[in-house]
Structures are given as C-alpha cells and as structure tokens.
mmCIF file of C-alpha atoms in Angstrom:
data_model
loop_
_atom_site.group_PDB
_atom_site.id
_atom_site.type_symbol
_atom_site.label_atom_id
_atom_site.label_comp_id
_atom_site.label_asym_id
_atom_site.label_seq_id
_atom_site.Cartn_x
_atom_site.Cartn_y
_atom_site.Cartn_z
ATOM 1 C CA UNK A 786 -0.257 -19.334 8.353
ATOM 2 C CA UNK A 787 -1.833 -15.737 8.119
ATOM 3 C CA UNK A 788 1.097 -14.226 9.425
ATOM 4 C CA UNK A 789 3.501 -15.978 7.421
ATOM 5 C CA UNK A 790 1.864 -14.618 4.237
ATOM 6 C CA UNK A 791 1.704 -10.962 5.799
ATOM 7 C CA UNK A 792 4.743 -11.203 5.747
ATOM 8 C CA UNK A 793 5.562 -12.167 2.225
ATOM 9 C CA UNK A 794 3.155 -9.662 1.582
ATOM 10 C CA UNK A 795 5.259 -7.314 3.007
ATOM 11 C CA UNK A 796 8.792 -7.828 1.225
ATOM 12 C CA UNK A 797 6.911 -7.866 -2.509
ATOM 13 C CA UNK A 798 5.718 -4.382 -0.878
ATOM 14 C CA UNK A 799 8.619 -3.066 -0.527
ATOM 15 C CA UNK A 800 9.843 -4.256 -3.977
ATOM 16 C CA UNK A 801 6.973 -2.658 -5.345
ATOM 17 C CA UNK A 802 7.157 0.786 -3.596
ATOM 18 C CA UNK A 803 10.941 0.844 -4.358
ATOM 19 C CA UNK A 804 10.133 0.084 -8.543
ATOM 20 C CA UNK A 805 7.786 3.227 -7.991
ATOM 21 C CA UNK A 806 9.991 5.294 -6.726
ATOM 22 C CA UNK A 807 12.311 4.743 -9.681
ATOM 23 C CA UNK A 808 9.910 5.049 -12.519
ATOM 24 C CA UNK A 809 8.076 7.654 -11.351
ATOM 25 C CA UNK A 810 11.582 10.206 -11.292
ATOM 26 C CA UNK A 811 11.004 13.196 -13.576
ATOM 27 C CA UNK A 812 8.259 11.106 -15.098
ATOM 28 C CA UNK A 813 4.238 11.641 -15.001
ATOM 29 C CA UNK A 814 2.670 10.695 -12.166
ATOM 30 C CA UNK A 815 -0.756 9.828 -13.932
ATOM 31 C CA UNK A 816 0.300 7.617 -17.034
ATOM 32 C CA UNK A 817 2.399 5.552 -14.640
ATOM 33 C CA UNK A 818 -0.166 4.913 -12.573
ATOM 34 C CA UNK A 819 -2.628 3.976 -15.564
ATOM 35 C CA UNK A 820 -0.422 1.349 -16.892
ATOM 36 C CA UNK A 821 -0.138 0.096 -13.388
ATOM 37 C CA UNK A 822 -3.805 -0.333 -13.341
ATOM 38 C CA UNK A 823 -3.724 -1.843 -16.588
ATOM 39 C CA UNK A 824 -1.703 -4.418 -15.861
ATOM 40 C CA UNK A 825 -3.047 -5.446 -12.741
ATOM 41 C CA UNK A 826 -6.403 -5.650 -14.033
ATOM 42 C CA UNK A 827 -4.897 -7.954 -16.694
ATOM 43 C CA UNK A 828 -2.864 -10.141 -14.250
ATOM 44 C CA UNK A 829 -6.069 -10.782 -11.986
ATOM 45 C CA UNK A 830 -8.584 -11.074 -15.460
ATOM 46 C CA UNK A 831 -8.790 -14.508 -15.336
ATOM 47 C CA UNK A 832 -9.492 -14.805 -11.464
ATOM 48 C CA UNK A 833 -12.264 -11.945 -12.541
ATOM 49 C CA UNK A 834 -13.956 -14.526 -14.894
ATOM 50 C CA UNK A 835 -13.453 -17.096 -13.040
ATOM 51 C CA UNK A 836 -15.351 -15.980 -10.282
ATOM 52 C CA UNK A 837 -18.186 -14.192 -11.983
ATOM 53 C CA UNK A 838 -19.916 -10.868 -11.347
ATOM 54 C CA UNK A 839 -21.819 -12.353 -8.362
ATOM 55 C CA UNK A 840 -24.356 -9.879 -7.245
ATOM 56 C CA UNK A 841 -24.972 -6.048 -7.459
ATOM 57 C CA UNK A 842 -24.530 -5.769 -3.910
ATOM 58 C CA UNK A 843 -21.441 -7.247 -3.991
ATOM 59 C CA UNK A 844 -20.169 -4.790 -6.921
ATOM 60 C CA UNK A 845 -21.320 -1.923 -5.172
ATOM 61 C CA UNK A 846 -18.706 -2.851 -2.072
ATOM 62 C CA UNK A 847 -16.296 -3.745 -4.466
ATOM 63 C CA UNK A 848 -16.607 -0.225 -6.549
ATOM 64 C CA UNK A 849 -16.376 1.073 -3.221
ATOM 65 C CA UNK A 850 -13.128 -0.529 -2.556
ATOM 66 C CA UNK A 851 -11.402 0.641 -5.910
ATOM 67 C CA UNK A 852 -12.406 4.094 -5.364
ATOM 68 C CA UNK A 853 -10.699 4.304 -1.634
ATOM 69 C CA UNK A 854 -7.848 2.649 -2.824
ATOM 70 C CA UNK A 855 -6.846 4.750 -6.257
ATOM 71 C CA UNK A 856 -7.789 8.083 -3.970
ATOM 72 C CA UNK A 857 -4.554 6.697 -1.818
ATOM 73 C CA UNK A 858 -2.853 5.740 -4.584
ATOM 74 C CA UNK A 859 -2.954 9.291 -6.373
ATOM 75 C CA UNK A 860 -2.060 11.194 -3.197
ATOM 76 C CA UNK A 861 0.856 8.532 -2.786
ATOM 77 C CA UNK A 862 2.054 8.506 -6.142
ATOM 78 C CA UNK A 863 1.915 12.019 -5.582
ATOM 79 C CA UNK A 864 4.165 12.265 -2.655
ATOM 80 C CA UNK A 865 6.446 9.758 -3.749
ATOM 81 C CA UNK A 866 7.878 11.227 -6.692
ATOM 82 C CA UNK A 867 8.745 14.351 -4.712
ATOM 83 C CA UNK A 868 9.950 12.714 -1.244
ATOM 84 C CA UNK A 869 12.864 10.231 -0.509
ATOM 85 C CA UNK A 870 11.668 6.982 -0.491
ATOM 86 C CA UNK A 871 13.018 6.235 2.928
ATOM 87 C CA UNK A 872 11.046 9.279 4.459
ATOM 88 C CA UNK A 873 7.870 7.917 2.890
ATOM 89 C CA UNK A 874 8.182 4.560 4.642
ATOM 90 C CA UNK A 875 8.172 5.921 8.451
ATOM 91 C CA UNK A 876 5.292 8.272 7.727
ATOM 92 C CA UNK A 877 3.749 5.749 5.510
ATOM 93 C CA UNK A 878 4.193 3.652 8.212
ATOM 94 C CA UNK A 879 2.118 5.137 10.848
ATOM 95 C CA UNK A 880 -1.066 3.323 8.972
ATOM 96 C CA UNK A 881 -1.408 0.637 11.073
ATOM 97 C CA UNK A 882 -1.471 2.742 14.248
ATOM 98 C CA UNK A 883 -4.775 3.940 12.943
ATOM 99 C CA UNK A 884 -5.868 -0.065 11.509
ATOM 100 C CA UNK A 885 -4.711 -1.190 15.019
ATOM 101 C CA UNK A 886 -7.321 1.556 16.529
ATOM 102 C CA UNK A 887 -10.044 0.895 13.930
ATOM 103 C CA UNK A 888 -9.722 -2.683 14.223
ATOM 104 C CA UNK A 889 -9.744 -2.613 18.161
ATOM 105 C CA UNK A 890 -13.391 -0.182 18.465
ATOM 106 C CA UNK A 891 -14.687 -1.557 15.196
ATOM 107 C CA UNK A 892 -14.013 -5.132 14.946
ATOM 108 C CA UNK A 893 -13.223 -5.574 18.699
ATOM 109 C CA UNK A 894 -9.734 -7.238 18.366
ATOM 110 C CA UNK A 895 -7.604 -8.142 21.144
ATOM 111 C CA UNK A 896 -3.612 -8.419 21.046
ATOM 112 C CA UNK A 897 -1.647 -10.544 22.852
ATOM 113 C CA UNK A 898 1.329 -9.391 25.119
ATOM 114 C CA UNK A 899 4.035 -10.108 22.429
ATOM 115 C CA UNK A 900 2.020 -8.153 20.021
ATOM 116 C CA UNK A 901 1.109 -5.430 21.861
ATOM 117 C CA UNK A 902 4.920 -5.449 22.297
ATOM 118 C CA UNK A 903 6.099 -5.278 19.024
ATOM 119 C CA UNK A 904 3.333 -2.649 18.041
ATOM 120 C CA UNK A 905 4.343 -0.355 20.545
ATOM 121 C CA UNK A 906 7.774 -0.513 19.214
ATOM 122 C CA UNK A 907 6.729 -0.223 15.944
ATOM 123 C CA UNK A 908 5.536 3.122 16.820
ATOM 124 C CA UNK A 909 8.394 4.419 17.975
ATOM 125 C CA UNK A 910 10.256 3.388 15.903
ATOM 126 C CA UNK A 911 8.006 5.242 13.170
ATOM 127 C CA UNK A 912 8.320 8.441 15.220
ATOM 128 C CA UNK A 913 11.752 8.436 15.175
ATOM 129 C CA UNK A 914 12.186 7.839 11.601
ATOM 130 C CA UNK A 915 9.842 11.106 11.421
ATOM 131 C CA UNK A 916 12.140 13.217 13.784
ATOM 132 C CA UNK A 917 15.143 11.812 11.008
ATOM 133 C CA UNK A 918 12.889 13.011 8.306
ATOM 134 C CA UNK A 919 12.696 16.385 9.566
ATOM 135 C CA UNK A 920 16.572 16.934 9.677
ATOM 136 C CA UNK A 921 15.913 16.565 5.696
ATOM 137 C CA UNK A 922 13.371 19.710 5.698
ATOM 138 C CA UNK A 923 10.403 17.525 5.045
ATOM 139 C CA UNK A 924 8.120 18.695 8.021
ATOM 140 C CA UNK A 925 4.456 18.271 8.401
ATOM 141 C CA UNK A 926 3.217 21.077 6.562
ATOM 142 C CA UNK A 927 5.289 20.420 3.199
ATOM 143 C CA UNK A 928 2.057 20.457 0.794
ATOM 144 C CA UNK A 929 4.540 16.546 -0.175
ATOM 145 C CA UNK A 930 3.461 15.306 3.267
ATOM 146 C CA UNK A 931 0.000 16.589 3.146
ATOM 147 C CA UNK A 932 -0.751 14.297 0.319
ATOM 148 C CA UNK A 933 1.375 11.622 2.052
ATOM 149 C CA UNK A 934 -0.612 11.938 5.054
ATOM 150 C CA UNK A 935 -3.717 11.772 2.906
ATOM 151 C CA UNK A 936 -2.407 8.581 1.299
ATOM 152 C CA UNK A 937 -2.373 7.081 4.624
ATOM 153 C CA UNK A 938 -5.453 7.726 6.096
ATOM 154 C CA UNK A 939 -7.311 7.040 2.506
ATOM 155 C CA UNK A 940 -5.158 3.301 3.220
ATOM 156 C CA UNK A 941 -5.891 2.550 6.591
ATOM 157 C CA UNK A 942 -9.511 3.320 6.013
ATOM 158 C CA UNK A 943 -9.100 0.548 2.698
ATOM 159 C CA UNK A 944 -7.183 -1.769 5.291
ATOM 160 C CA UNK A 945 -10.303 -1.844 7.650
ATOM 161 C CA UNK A 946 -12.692 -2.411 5.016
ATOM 162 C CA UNK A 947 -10.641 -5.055 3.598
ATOM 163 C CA UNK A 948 -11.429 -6.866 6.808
ATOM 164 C CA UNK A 949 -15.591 -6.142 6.247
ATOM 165 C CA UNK A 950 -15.188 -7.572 3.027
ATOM 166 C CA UNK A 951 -13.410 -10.280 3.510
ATOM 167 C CA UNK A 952 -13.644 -11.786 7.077
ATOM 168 C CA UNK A 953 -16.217 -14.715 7.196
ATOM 169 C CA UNK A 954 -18.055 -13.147 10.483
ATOM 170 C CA UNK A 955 -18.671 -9.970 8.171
ATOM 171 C CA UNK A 956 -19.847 -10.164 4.208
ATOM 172 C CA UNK A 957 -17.345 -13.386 3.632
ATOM 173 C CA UNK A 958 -16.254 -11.898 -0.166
ATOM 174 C CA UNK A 959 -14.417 -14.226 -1.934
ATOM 175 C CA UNK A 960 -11.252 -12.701 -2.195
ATOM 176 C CA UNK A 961 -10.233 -13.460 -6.149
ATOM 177 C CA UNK A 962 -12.775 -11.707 -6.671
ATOM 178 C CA UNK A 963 -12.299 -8.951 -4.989
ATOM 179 C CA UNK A 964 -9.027 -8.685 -6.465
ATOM 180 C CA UNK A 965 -10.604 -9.397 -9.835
ATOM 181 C CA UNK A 966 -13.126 -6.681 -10.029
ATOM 182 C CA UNK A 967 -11.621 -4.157 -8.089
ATOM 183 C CA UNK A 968 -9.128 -4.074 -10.230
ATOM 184 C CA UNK A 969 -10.704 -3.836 -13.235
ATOM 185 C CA UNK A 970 -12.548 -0.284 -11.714
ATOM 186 C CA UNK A 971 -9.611 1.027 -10.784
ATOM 187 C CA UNK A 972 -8.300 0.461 -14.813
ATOM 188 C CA UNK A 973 -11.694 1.935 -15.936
ATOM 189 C CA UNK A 974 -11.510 4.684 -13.617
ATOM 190 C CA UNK A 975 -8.145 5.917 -14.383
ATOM 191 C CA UNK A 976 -8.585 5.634 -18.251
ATOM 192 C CA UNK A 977 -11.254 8.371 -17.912
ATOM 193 C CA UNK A 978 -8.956 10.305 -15.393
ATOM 194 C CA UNK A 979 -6.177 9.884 -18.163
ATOM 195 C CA UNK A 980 -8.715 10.707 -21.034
ATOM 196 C CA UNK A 981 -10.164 13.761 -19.412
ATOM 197 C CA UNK A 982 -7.498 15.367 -16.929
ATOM 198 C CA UNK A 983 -4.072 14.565 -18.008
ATOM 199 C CA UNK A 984 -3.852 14.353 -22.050
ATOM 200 C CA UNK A 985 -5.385 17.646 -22.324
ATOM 201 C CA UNK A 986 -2.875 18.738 -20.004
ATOM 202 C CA UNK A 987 -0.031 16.375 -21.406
ATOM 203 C CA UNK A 988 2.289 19.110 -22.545
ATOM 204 C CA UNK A 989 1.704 21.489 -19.781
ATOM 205 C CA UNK A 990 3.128 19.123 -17.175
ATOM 206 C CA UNK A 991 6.051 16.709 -16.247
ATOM 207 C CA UNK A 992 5.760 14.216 -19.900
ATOM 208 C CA UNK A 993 5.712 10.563 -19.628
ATOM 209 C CA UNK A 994 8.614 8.507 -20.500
ATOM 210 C CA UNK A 995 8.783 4.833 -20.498
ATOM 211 C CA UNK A 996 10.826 3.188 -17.750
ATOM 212 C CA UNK A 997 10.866 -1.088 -17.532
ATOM 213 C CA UNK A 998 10.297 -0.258 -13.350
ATOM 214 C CA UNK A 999 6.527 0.588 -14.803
ATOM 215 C CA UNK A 1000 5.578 -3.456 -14.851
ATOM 216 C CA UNK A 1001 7.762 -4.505 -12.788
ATOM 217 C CA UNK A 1002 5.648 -2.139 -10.071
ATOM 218 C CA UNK A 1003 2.357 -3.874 -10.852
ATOM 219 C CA UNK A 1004 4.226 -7.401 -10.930
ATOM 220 C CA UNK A 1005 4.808 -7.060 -7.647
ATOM 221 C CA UNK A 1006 1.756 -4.993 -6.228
ATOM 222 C CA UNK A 1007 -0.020 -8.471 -7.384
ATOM 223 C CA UNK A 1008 2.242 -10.651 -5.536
ATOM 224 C CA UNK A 1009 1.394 -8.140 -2.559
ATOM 225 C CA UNK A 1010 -2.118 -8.320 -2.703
ATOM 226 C CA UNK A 1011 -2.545 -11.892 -3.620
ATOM 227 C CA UNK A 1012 -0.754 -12.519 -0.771
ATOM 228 C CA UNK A 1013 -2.426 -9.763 1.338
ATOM 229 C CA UNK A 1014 -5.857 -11.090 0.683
ATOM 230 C CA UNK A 1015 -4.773 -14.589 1.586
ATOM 231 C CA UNK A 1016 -4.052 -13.898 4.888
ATOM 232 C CA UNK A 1017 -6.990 -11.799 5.678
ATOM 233 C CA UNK A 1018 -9.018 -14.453 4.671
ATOM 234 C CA UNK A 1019 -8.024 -16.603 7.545
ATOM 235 C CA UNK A 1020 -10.793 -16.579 10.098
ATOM 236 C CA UNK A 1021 -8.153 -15.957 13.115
ATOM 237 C CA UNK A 1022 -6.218 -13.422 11.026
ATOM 238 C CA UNK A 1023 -6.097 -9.750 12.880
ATOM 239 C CA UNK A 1024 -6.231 -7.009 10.545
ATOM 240 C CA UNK A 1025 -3.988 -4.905 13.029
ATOM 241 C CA UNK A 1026 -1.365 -7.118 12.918
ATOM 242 C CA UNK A 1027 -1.308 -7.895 9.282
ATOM 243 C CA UNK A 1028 -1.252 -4.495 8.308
ATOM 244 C CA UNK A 1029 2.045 -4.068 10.921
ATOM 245 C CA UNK A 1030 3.951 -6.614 9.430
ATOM 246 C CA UNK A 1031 3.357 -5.446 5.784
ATOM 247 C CA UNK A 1032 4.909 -1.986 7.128
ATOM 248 C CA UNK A 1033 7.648 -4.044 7.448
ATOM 249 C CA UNK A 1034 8.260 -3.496 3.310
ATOM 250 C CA UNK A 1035 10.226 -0.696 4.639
ATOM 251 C CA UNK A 1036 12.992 -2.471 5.372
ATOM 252 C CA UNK A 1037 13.294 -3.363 1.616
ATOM 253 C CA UNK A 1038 12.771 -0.040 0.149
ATOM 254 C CA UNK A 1039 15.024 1.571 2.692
ATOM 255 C CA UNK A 1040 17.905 -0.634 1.611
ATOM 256 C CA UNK A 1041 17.453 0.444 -1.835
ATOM 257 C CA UNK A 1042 17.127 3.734 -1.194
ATOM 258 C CA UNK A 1043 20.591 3.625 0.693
ATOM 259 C CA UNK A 1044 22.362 1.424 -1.958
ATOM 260 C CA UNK A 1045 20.661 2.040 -5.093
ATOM 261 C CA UNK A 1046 19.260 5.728 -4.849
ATOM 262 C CA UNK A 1047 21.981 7.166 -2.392
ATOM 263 C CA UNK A 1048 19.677 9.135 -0.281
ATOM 264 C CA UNK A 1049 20.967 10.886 2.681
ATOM 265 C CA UNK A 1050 20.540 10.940 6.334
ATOM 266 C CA UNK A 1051 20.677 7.460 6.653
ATOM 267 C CA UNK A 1052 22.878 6.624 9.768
ATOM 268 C CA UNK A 1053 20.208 8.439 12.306
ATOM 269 C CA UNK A 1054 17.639 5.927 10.364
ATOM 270 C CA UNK A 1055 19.226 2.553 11.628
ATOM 271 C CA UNK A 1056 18.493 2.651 15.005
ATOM 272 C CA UNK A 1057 14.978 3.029 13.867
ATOM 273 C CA UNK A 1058 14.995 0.221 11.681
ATOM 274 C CA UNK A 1059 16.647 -1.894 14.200
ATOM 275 C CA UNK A 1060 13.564 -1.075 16.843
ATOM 276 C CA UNK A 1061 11.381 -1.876 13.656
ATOM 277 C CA UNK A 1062 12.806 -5.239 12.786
ATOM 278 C CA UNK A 1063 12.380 -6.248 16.594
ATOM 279 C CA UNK A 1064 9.039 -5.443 16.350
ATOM 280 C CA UNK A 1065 8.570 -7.763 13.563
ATOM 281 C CA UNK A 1066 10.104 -10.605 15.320
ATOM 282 C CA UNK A 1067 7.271 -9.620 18.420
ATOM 283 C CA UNK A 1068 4.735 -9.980 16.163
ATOM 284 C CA UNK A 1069 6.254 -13.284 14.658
ATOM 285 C CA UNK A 1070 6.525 -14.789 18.517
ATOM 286 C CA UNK A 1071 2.684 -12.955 19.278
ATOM 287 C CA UNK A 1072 1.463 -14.617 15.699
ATOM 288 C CA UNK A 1073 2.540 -18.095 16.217
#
C-alpha cells in the first residue's frame, strides 16, 4: 500500500510545485510563502487538537522538523521564481540520490533488483535533464541553482528525518501530529520572518499581489503530505524509494510547463522523462 500512496503523493506534488510556479511570477517570494503556511496550519488544526501536544520531547523533534523544512522551502521558493519550472524538477530531483544514500548507511535499507533498477535510471535520467538545463544557461554556479541546490540538500536531510520520526523501529511519532504541529511552527515562524524582514522592506522589493494559485498551492501541499506521511508510516515502507517515486511529480509540472507556461527546450527533455517514467514503473514492479 505504501507505494501506492507515494505515488499519489507524488502527482498532488507536482500540482503543487506547478501552482507555485505560477503565483510566485513577478510576485513576493515571502508573503506567498506565509499564506502558504497559514493555510496549511489551518487545514491540519484540527488533526493538531486532536492529537494533543504530547510531550516536550516530542515538540522539540517536531520544531526541529519545521525549521529544516521552511529553510528548503525559502531557498526553493527562491529558485523557483527565477528558474523554469521544468529545470527545477531534474535538479530538484537528484534528492533522493542523497535519501537513497542516507537511508542505505543510516537506516541500513536494502533494494531489491527491480528497484535498484529503476533508481539507477532515475539518475540518469536526472543527469540528463541537467545537461538539457544547461543548453538554457542555467549552470551550476548561477547564484538560482545555488539556492536550488540548497533546497535540496535542506529536503533530503527533512526526508531522512521524516523516517526517525515516524518509523515504528525509531521514535514511532504519530504522524497527524506531526503534520499538526509542524505546521503550526512553520506559520509562527514565518509571521515573525514577515513581521521583521520583509514589511520593513515591502517597498524596496518585488510587491505582493494576490494570485488564486496562492491556496490552491497549500491545497495540494496537504494532499502531498497527508499522503506522504501515510506511507512512511508503514513499517515495510523504504524511505529511498518513497522519496523516488514522489520525484515522479515532475512529470506533472513538466507538462504544464510545456502546455501552460511555454517554456523552451523541451524536445531534448523527453527522452529524459521517458527513462524517468520507466523508472517509476521499476519501482512499481520492485514495490509490489
């Protein structure tokens, strides 16, 4: 079932990276991301109360969490506004290569020969999306990347400990709540980032405009997660994997990137998505 709901998970991701790409264009990058905290700390409210504070120590993991995460979510933000959203996917994408390796010393997982398969493709797939990328003049030291490349190593690191929260053999966190309270940091948190960095600053930088993509990003973030969580919460569930298949979401933000956004460059990108939807069927066969 775990891999089923990864990947769900993964095509509300790529709904939700693809509304942030379009409300975030010539638009704040900070007040978008505060009402998307907002309103994901308001869709999961009732799981927070339902599940109670629990214990300090739990908090303290769970503050932990939100703080790892919104660090990844600024520098992705970030990058996003400024890069094609079917650039951000491949180099977004090489995540969980580094999962895969953190889960394999860490946690000591072990991949069958069908997933081992469709990771390796995965990868390569990834790479070659990168060498497209390049033809666009997006290269590894564009300061865009740098926080994209920040993004993803500030994500993997969340995807691991997602696994040390969650997994039964480790600290066994109930996962609503998780959700519930990590979300409501994250809202705290960027209030005061809001309050204290950007309104001083309002009029100095890019100003905020309203776009209906705004709730329509966190709708489907919580979808993502919910789902996300779910599966991770399986005792056989293998963080490497899950975190492939929701790389998968590319798929759905590259098609509206090509139809909706008309972004270029896209023919020497469908071989690579072609490697990377056979790599998803691998880890389908590997996850059954």
């Amino acid at each position: 079932m775990w891999w089923l709901l990864s990947f769900g998970s993964a095509a509300l991701l790529g709904g939700y990276d693809s509304f942030k790409k379009i409300s975030l264009k010539d638009n704040a990058v900070i007040p978008v991301l505060l009402l998307n905290t907002l309103l994901c700390a308001l869709i999961f409210s009732p799981w927070m109360i339902r599940t109670g504070f629990g214990d300090l120590a739990q908090q303290k993991f769970i503050l932990a969490k939100s703080v790892l995460v919104l660090s990844s979510w600024i520098a992705g933000y970030i990058a996003m506004k400024h890069l094609p959203i079917t650039l951000v996917g491949p180099v977004n994408a090489t995540r969980p290569v580094l999962v895969l390796v953190g889960a394999i010393f860490l946690f000591g997982e072990r991949l069958n020969p069908y997933q081992w398969a469709g990771v390796l493709l995965a990868i390569i797939a990834y790479f070659l999306m990168r060498i497209s990328g390049k033809k666009e003049g997006y290269a590894v030291g564009n300061r865009w990347i740098v926080f994209l490349i920040l993004s993803v190593m500030l994500g993997a690191a969340s995807g691991l400990y997602d696994k040390y929260l969650m997994s039964p053999e480790h600290l066994g966190l109930d996962r609503m709540r998780v959700l519930g309270w990590y979300s409501f940091y994250q809202a705290v948190i960027m209030l005061a980032i809001t309050a204290f960095y950007w309104w001083p600053r309002r009029r100095k930088t890019t100003p905020f405009h309203w776009s209906w993509g705004i709730p329509l990003i966190s709708i489907f973030l919580c979808g993502a997660d919910f789902l996300y969580m779910k599966a991770l919460s399986q005792p056989d569930a293998l963080i490497a994997v899950v975190s492939m298949i929701r790389r998968g979401s590319m798929l759905v933000s590259f098609a509206i990137g090509a139809l909706l956004l008309k972004e270029k460059n896209l023919k020497s990108k469908a071989l690579d998505l072609c490697l990377l939807l056979v790599s998803m069927v691998l880890l389908y066969l590997g996850s059954r």
